[in-house]
Coordinates of C-alpha atoms in Angstrom, one line a residue:
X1 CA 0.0 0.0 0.0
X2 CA 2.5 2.7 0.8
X3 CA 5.7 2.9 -0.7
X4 CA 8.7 5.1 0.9
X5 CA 10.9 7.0 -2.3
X6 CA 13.9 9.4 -1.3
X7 CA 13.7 11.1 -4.7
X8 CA 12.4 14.5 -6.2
X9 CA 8.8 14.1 -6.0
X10 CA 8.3 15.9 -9.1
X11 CA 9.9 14.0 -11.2
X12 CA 8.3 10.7 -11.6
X13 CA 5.3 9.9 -13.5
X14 CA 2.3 9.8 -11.4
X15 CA -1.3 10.1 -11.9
X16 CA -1.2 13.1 -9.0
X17 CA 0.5 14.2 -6.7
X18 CA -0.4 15.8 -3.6
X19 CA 1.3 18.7 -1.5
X20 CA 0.5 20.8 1.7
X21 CA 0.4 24.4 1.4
X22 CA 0.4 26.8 4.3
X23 CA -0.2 30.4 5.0
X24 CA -1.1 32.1 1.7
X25 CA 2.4 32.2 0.7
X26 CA 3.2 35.8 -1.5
X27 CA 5.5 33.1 -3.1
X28 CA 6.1 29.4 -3.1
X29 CA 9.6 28.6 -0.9
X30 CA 11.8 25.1 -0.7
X31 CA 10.3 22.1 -2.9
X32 CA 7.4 24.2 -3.7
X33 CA 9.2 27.1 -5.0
X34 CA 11.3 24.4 -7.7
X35 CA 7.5 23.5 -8.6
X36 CA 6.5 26.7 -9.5
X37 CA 9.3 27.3 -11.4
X38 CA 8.7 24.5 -13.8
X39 CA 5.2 26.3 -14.1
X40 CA 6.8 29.6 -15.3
X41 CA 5.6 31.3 -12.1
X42 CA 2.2 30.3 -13.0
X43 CA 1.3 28.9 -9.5
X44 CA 2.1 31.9 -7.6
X45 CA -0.7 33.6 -10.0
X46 CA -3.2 30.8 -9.3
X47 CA -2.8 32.1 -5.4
X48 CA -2.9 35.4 -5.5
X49 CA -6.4 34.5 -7.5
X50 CA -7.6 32.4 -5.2
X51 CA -8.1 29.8 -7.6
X52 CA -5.3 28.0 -5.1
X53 CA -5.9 28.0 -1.5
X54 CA -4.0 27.3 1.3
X55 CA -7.0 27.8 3.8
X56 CA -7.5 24.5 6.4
X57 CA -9.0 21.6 4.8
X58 CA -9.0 23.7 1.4
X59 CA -8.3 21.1 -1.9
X60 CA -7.3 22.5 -5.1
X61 CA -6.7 20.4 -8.3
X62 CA -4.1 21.8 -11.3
X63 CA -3.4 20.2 -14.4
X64 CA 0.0 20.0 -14.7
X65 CA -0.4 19.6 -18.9
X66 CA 2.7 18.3 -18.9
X67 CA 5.3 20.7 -17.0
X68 CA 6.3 18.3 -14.5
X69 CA 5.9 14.4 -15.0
X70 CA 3.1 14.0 -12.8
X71 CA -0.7 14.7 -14.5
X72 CA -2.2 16.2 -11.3
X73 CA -1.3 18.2 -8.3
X74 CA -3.8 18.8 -5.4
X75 CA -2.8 21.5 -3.4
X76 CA -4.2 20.9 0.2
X77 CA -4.3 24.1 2.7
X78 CA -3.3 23.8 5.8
X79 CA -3.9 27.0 6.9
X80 CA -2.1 29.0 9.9
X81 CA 1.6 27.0 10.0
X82 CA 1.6 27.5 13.9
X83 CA -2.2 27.0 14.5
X84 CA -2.5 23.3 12.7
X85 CA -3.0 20.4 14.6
X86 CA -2.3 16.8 14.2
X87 CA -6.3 16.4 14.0
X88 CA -6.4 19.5 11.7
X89 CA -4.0 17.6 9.1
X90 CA -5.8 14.0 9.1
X91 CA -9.3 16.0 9.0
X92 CA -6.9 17.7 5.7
X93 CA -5.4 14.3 4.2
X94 CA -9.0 12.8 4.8
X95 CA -10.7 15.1 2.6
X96 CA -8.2 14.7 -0.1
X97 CA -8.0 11.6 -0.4
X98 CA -11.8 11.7 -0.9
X99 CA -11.5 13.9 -3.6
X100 CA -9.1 11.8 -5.3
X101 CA -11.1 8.9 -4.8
X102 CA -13.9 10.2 -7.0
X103 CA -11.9 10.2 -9.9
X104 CA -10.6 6.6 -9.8
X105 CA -7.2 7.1 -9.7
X106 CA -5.6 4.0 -8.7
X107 CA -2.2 5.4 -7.8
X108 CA -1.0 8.3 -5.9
X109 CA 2.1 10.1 -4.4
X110 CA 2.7 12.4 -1.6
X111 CA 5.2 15.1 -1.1
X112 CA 5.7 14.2 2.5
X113 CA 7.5 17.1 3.8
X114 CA 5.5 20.0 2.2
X115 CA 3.0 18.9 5.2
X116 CA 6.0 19.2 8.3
X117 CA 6.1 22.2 10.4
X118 CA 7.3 23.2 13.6
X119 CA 4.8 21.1 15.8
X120 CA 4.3 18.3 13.1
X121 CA 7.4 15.9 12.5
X122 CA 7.7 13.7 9.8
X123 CA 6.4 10.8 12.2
X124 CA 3.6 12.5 12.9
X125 CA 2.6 13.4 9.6
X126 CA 3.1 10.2 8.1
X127 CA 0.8 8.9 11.0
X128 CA -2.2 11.4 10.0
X129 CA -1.4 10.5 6.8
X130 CA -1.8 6.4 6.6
X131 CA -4.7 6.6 9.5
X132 CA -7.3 9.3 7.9
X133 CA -6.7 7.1 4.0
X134 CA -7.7 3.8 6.1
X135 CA -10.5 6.3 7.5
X136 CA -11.3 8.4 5.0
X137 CA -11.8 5.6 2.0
X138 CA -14.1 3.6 4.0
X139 CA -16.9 2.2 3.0
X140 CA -19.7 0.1 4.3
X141 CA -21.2 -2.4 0.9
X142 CA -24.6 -3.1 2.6
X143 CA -26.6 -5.3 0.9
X144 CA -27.3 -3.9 -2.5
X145 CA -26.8 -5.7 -5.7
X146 CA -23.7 -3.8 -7.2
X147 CA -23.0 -3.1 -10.4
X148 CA -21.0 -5.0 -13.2
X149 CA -18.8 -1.5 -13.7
X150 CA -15.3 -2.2 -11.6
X151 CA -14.9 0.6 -8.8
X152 CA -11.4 2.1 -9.1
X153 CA -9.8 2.9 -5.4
X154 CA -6.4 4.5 -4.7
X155 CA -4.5 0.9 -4.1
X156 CA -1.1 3.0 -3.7
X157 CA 0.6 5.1 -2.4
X158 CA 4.3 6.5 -3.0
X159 CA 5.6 8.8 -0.2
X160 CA 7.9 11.3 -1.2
X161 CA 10.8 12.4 2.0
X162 CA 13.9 13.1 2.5
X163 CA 13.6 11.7 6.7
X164 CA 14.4 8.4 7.7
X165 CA 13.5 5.4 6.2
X166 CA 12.5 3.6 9.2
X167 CA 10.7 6.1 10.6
X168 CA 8.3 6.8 8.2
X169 CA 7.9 3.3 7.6
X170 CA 7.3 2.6 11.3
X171 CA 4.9 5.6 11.7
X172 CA 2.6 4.6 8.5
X173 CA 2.1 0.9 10.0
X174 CA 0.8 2.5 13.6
X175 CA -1.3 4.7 11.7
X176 CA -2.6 2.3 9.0
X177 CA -3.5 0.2 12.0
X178 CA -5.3 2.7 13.6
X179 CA -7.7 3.4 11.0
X180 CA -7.9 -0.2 10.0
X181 CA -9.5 -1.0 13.7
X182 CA -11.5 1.8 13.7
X183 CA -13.0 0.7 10.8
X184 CA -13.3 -2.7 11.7
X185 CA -15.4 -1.6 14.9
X186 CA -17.5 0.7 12.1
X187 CA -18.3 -2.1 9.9
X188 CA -19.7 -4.4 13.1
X189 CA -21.9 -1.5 14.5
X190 CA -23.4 -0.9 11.0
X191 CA -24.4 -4.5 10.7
X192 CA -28.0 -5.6 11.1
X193 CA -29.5 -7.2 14.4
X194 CA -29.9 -10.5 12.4
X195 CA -26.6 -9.8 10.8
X196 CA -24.7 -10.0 13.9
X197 CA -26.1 -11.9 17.2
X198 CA -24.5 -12.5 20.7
X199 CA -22.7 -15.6 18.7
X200 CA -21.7 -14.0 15.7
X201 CA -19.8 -11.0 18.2
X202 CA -18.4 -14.3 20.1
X203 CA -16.9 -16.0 16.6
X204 CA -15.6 -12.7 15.4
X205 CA -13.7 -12.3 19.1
X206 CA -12.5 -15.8 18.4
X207 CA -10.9 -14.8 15.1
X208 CA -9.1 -12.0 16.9
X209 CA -7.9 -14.1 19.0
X210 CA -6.4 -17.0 17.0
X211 CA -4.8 -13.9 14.4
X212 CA -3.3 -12.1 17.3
X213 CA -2.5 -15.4 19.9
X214 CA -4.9 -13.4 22.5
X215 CA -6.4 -16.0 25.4
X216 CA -10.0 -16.3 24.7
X217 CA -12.9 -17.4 26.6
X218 CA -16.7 -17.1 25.8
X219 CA -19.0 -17.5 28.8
X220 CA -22.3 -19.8 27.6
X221 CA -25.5 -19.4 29.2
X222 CA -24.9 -22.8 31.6
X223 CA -21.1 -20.8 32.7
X224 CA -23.1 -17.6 33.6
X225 CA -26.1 -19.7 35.8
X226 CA -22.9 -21.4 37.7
X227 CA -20.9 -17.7 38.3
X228 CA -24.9 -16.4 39.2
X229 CA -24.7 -13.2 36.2
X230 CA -28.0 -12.5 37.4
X231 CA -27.9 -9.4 35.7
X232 CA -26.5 -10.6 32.3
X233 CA -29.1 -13.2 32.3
X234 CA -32.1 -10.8 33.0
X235 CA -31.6 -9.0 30.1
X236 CA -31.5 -12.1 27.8
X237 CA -34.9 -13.8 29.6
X238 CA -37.0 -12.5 26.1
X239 CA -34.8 -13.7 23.7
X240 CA -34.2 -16.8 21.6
X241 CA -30.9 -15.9 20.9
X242 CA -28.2 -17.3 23.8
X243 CA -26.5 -14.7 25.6
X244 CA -22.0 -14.8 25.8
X245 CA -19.7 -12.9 27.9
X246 CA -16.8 -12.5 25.8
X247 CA -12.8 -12.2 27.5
X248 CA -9.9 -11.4 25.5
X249 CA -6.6 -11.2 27.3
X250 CA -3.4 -9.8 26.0
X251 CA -0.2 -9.9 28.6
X252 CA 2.7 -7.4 27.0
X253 CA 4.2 -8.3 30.7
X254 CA 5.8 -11.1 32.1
X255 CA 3.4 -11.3 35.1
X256 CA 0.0 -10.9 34.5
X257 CA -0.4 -7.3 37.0
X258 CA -1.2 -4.3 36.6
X259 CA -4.5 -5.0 34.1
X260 CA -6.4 -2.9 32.4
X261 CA -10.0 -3.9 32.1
X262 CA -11.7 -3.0 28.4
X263 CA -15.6 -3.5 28.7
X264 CA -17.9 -3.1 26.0
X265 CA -21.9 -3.2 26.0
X266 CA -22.9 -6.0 23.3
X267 CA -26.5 -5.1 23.3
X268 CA -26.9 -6.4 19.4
X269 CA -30.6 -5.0 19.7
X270 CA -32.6 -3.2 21.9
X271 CA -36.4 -3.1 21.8
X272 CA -36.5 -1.8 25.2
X273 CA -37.9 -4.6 26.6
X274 CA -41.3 -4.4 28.0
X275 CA -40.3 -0.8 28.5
X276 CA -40.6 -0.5 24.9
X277 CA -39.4 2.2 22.3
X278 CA -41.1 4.4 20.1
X279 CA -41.3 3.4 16.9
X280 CA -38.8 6.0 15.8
X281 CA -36.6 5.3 19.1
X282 CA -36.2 2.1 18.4
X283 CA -34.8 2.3 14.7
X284 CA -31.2 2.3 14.6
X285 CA -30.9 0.0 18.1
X286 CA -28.4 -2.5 15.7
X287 CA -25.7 0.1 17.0
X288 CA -26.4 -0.6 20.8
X289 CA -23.0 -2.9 21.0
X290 CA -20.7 0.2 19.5
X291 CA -19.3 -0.1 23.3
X292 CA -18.6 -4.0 22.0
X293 CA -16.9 -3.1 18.8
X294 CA -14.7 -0.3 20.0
X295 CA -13.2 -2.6 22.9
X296 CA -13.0 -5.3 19.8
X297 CA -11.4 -2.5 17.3
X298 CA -8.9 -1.3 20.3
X299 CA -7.8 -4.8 20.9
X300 CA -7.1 -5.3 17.0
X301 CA -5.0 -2.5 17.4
X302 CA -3.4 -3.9 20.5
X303 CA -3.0 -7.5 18.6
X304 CA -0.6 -5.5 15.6
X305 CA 1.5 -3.0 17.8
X306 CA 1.9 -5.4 20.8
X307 CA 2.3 -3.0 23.4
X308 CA 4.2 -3.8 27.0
X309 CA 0.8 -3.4 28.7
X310 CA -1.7 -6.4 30.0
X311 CA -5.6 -6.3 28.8
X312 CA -8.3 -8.3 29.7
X313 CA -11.4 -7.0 27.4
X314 CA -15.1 -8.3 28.5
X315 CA -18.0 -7.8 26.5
X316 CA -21.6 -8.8 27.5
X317 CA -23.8 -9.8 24.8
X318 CA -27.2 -10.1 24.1
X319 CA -30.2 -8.6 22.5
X320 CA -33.2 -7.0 24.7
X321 CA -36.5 -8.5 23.6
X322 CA -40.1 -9.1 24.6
X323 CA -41.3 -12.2 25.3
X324 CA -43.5 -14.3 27.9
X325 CA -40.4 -15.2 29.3
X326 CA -38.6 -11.6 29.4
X327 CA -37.6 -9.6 32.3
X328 CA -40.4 -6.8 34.1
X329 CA -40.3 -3.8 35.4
X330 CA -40.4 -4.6 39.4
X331 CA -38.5 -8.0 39.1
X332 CA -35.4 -8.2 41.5
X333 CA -32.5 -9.8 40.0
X334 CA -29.1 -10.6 41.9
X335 CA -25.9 -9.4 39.9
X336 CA -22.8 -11.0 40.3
X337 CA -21.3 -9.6 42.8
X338 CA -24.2 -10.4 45.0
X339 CA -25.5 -7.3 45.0
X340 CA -29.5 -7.2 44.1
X341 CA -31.3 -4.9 41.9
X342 CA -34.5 -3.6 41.4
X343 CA -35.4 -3.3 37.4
X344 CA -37.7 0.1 37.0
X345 CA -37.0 0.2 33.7
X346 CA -36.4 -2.7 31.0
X347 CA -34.9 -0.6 28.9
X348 CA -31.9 0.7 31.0
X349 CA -30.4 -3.1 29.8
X350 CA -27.1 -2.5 29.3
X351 CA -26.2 -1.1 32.4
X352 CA -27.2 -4.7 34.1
X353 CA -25.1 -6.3 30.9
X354 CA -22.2 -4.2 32.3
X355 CA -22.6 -4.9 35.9
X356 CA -21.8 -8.2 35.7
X357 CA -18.9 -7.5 32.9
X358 CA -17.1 -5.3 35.1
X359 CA -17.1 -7.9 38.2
X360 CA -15.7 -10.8 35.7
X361 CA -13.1 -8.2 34.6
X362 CA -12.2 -7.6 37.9
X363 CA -12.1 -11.8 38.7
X364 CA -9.6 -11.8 35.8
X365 CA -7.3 -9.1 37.4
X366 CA -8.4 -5.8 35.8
X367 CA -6.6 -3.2 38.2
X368 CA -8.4 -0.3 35.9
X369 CA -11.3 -0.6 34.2
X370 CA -12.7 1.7 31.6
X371 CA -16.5 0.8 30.2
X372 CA -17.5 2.0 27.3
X373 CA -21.2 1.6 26.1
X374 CA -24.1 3.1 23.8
X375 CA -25.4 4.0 27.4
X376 CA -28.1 6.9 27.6
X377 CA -30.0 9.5 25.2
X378 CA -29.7 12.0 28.5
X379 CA -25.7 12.1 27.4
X380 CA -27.3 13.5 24.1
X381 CA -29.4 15.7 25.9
X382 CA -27.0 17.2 27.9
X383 CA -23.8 17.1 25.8
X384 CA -25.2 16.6 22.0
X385 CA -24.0 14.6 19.5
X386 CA -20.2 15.2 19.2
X387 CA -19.3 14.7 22.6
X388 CA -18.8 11.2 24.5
X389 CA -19.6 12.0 28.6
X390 CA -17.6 10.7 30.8
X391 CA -17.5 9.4 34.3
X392 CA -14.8 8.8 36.8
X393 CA -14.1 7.7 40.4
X394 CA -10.4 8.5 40.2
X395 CA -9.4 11.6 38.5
X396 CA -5.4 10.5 38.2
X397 CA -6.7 7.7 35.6
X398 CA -9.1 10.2 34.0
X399 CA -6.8 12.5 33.3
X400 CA -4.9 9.7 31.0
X401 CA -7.9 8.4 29.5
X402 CA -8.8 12.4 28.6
X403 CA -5.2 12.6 27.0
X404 CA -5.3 9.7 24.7
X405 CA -8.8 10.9 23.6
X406 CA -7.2 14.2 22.9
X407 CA -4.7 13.2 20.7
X408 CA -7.3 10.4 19.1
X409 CA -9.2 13.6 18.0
X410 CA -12.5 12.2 20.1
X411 CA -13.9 14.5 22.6
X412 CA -14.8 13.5 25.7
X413 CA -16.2 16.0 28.5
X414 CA -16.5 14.9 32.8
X415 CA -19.7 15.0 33.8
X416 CA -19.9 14.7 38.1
X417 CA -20.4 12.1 40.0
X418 CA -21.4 12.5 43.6
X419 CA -22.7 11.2 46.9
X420 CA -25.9 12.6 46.0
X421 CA -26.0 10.6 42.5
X422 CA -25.1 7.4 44.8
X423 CA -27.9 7.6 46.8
X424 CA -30.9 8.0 44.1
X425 CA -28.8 4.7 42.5
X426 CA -29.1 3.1 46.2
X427 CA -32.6 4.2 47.3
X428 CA -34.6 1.5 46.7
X429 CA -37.0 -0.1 49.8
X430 CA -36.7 -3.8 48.3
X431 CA -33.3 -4.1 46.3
X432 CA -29.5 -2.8 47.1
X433 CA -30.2 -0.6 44.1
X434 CA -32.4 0.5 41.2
X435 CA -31.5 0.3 37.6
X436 CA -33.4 3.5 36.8
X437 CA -33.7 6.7 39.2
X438 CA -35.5 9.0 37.0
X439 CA -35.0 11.1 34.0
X440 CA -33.3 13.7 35.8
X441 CA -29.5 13.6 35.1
X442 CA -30.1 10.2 33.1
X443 CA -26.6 9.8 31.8
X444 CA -24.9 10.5 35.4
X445 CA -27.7 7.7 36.9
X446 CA -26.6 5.2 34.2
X447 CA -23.3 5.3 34.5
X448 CA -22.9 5.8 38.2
X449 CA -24.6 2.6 38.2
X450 CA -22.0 0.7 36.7
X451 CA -19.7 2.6 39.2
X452 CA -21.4 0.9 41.8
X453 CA -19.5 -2.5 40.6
X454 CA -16.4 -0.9 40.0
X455 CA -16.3 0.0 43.8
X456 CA -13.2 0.7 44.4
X457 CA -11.1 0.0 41.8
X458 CA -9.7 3.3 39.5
X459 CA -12.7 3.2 36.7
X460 CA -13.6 5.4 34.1
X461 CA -16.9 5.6 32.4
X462 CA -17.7 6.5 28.4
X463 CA -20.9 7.1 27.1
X464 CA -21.3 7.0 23.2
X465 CA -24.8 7.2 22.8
X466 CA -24.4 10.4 20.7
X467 CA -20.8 9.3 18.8
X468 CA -20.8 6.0 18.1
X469 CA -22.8 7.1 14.9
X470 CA -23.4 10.3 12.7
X471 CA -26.0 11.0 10.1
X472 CA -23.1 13.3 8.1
X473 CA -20.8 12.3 5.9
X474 CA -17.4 13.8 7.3
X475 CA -13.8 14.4 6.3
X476 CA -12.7 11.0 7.8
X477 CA -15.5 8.8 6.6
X478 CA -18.7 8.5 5.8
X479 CA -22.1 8.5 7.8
X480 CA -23.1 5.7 9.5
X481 CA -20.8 4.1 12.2
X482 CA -17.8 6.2 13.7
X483 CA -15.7 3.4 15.3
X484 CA -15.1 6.0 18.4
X485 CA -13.5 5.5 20.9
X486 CA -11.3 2.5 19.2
X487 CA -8.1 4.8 19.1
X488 CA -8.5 6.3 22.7
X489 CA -8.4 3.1 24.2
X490 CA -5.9 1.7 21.9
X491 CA -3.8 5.1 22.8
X492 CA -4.4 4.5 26.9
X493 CA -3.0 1.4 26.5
X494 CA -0.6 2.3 24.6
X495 CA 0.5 5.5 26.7
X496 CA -0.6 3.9 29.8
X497 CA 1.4 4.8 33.3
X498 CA 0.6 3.1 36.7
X499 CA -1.2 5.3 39.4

């Protein structure tokens, strides 16, 4: 896919070529300034025009009618040198590489060094670069019938630098794998319900495992009865499909400390239960196990970087259906940790999914635990739909989690958590908790409630009810599934320092 070429990039026959520019130059300098030469000048023109922009996320396509060897170049701003950011430049390369997309061009090069500045080495821009092309050139088939016509895809890519070899090399394969998982975690959340069940997420977990040599162990219905998953097991009373608690372990270490605990809601598809949706509520519920395919998507990143880290990932999974034999509102079901719950609310599933999840991580060692799940629409109330909410009960493991979403480019804001919260969770006359409070500060109530199985142990707590998917297509893919949350936890791991 990507080839490495110490040569003058504007001297090879390619079908484009594709360079940063920054800051509305008055004139083109270095490499650039050669290139403008050969154009007698001509570019400097097309600036001062406009008909060439170097604002952000700007692309601009010349004909090159034969001046230099290469048929195209796209001119991709950058804007401000000292304002851009390493999001700013894979939001940039993802929008190009759309562009060039559409005209089927099969091959491209990339004047690697046109896009370095101050703040951005040539590592980090040849990371941006191979993770927003995985990103940005995704696509989800579906289920049409396609046509007979071939479809024509950028299937190379020649990087043009004077750095290191290595390097470069070494920072396009972390990248590529980046965008790879991520899109592997897009691709499962935008599967249908009957597409992918609670043993189809088991089998694909199994694949992981035997392509990356992780441990694996999937939990049947007759395991979680002996372990008493109470809560697990509630959720899957109305459905004909069994229910499987996934583990994945990884150990980068030579003894098996120190664990960090990935958990994922499965929920392949939510009705509601007997506390059922609206019909428009309850379209789209094939994406209630994005929690499930980011921990999944994070561990395939994990399985090709090999980190010095130990991770044990657990995903609950089932669907949530009606059925004479599904779970009420009033039952009291025993989790696994022998604490007993109250259900007020059939629909607030996957927080009873995760309960028991987070116990089984914490049987296999997890010293840390972050959950992530398609929680609550009160996160999308209160934070909208670019914003994951977050929850903590240790603000020293927060704070790495919040860096490693930083630098993934996924936003994720702290929402409080206090003794007040744990007492509406805890007030119930019959049951050591309920599963739902009330509407009132919905996302804090759900996932405080998970908190409550954490205890004690550092835990962090992401909500992607209003991330996991988007109804825009954007400069690193298109709508449908976003696969957030994959590179945060893949970067925690990565970055990860004890506490």
């Amino acid at each position: 896919m990507f080839q490495y070429e110490n040569k003058n990039p504007f001297e090879n026959e390619q079908e484009c070529i594709i360079v940063g520019l920054k800051d509305q130059p008055e004139k083109f300098s270095g490499i650039l300034e050669e290139l403008d030469l050969k154009f007698d000048r001509q570019l400097t023109e097309l600036v001062k025009s406009g008909d060439i922009s170097a604002k952000l996320k700007e692309v601009s396509k010349v004909h090159t009618l034969g001046k230099i060897a290469a048929k195209r170049v796209f001119f991709v701003g950058l804007g401000k040198e000292k304002k851009l950011s390493f999001d700013d430049l894979k939001q940039a390369f993802g929008k190009t590489f759309k562009e060039v997309n559409k005209l089927g061009i099969k091959q491209a090069a990339i004047a690697l060094d046109t896009f370095i500045t101050e703040e951005i080495s040539h590592e980090d821009a040849s990371h941006a670069l191979s993770e927003a092309f995985a990103l940005a050139t995704y696509k989800f088939e579906g289920y049409k019938q396609k046509s007979n016509a071939p479809e024509k895809n950028i299937e190379k890519l020649s990087i043009y630098s004077e750095y290191d070899k290595g390097e470069i090399e070494s920072s396009l394969t972390v990248g590529f794998a980046y965008g790879n998982a991520t899109n592997s975690a897009r691709t499962l959340v935008n599967l249908p319900g009957n597409m992918l069940t609670a043993t189809d997420l088991a089998n694909y977990a199994v694949e992981l495992a035997k392509k990356y040599e992780f441990d694996v162990e999937i939990l049947e219905k007759e395991d979680m009865e002996k372990l008493g998953m109470g809560a697990l097991l509630a959720v899957n009373k109305g459905s004909v499909e069994p229910p499987k608690m996934i583990v994945l372990k990884y150990q980068g270490k030579e003894e098996w400390k120190d664990v960090i605990g990935l958990v994922g809601k499965g929920i392949t598809f939510d009705t509601g239960g007997y506390s059922l949706k609206t019909k428009a509520g309850i379209v789209g519920m094939k994406t209630d196990m994005g929690g499930a395919a980011a921990v999944l998507g994070a561990m395939e990143v994990i399985g090709e970087l090999r980190p010095e880290q130990n991770v044990v990932a657990v995903i609950p999974s089932t669907d949530n259906m009606i059925s004479g034999s599904a779970f009420k509102p009033d039952d009291v079901i025993t989790s696994m940790n022998g604490k007993t719950i109250e259900v007020l609310n059939t629909d607030a599933e996957g927080r009873l999914a995760l309960a028991d999840a987070v116990t089984y991580a914490k049987h296999h060692g997890a010293g840390y635990i972050v959950d992530v799940a398609t929680l609550t629409g009160g996160v999308i109330t209160a934070l909208g739909l670019d914003k994951t909410g977050a929850m903590t009960n240790n603000e020293a493991f927060y704070e790495q989690v919040l860096e490693a979403s930083f630098e993934a480019g996924e936003f994720i804001w702290l929402l409080p958590y206090t003794e007040n919260d744990k007492k509406r969770i805890r007030n119930s006359k019959i049951a050591d908790l309920n599963n739902s409070p009330g509407s009132e500060g919905h996302a804090i109530m759900g996932g405080g409630f998970v908190g409550e199985f954490a205890e004690d142990t550092p835990w962090v707590h992401l909500d992607i009810a209003g991330t996991a998917t988007t109804n825009q297509e954007h400069e690193l893919g298109p709508a449908g599934a976003t696969g957030v949350m994959v590179r945060t936890l893949a970067l925690l791991v990565e970055r990860f320092e004890m506490i």
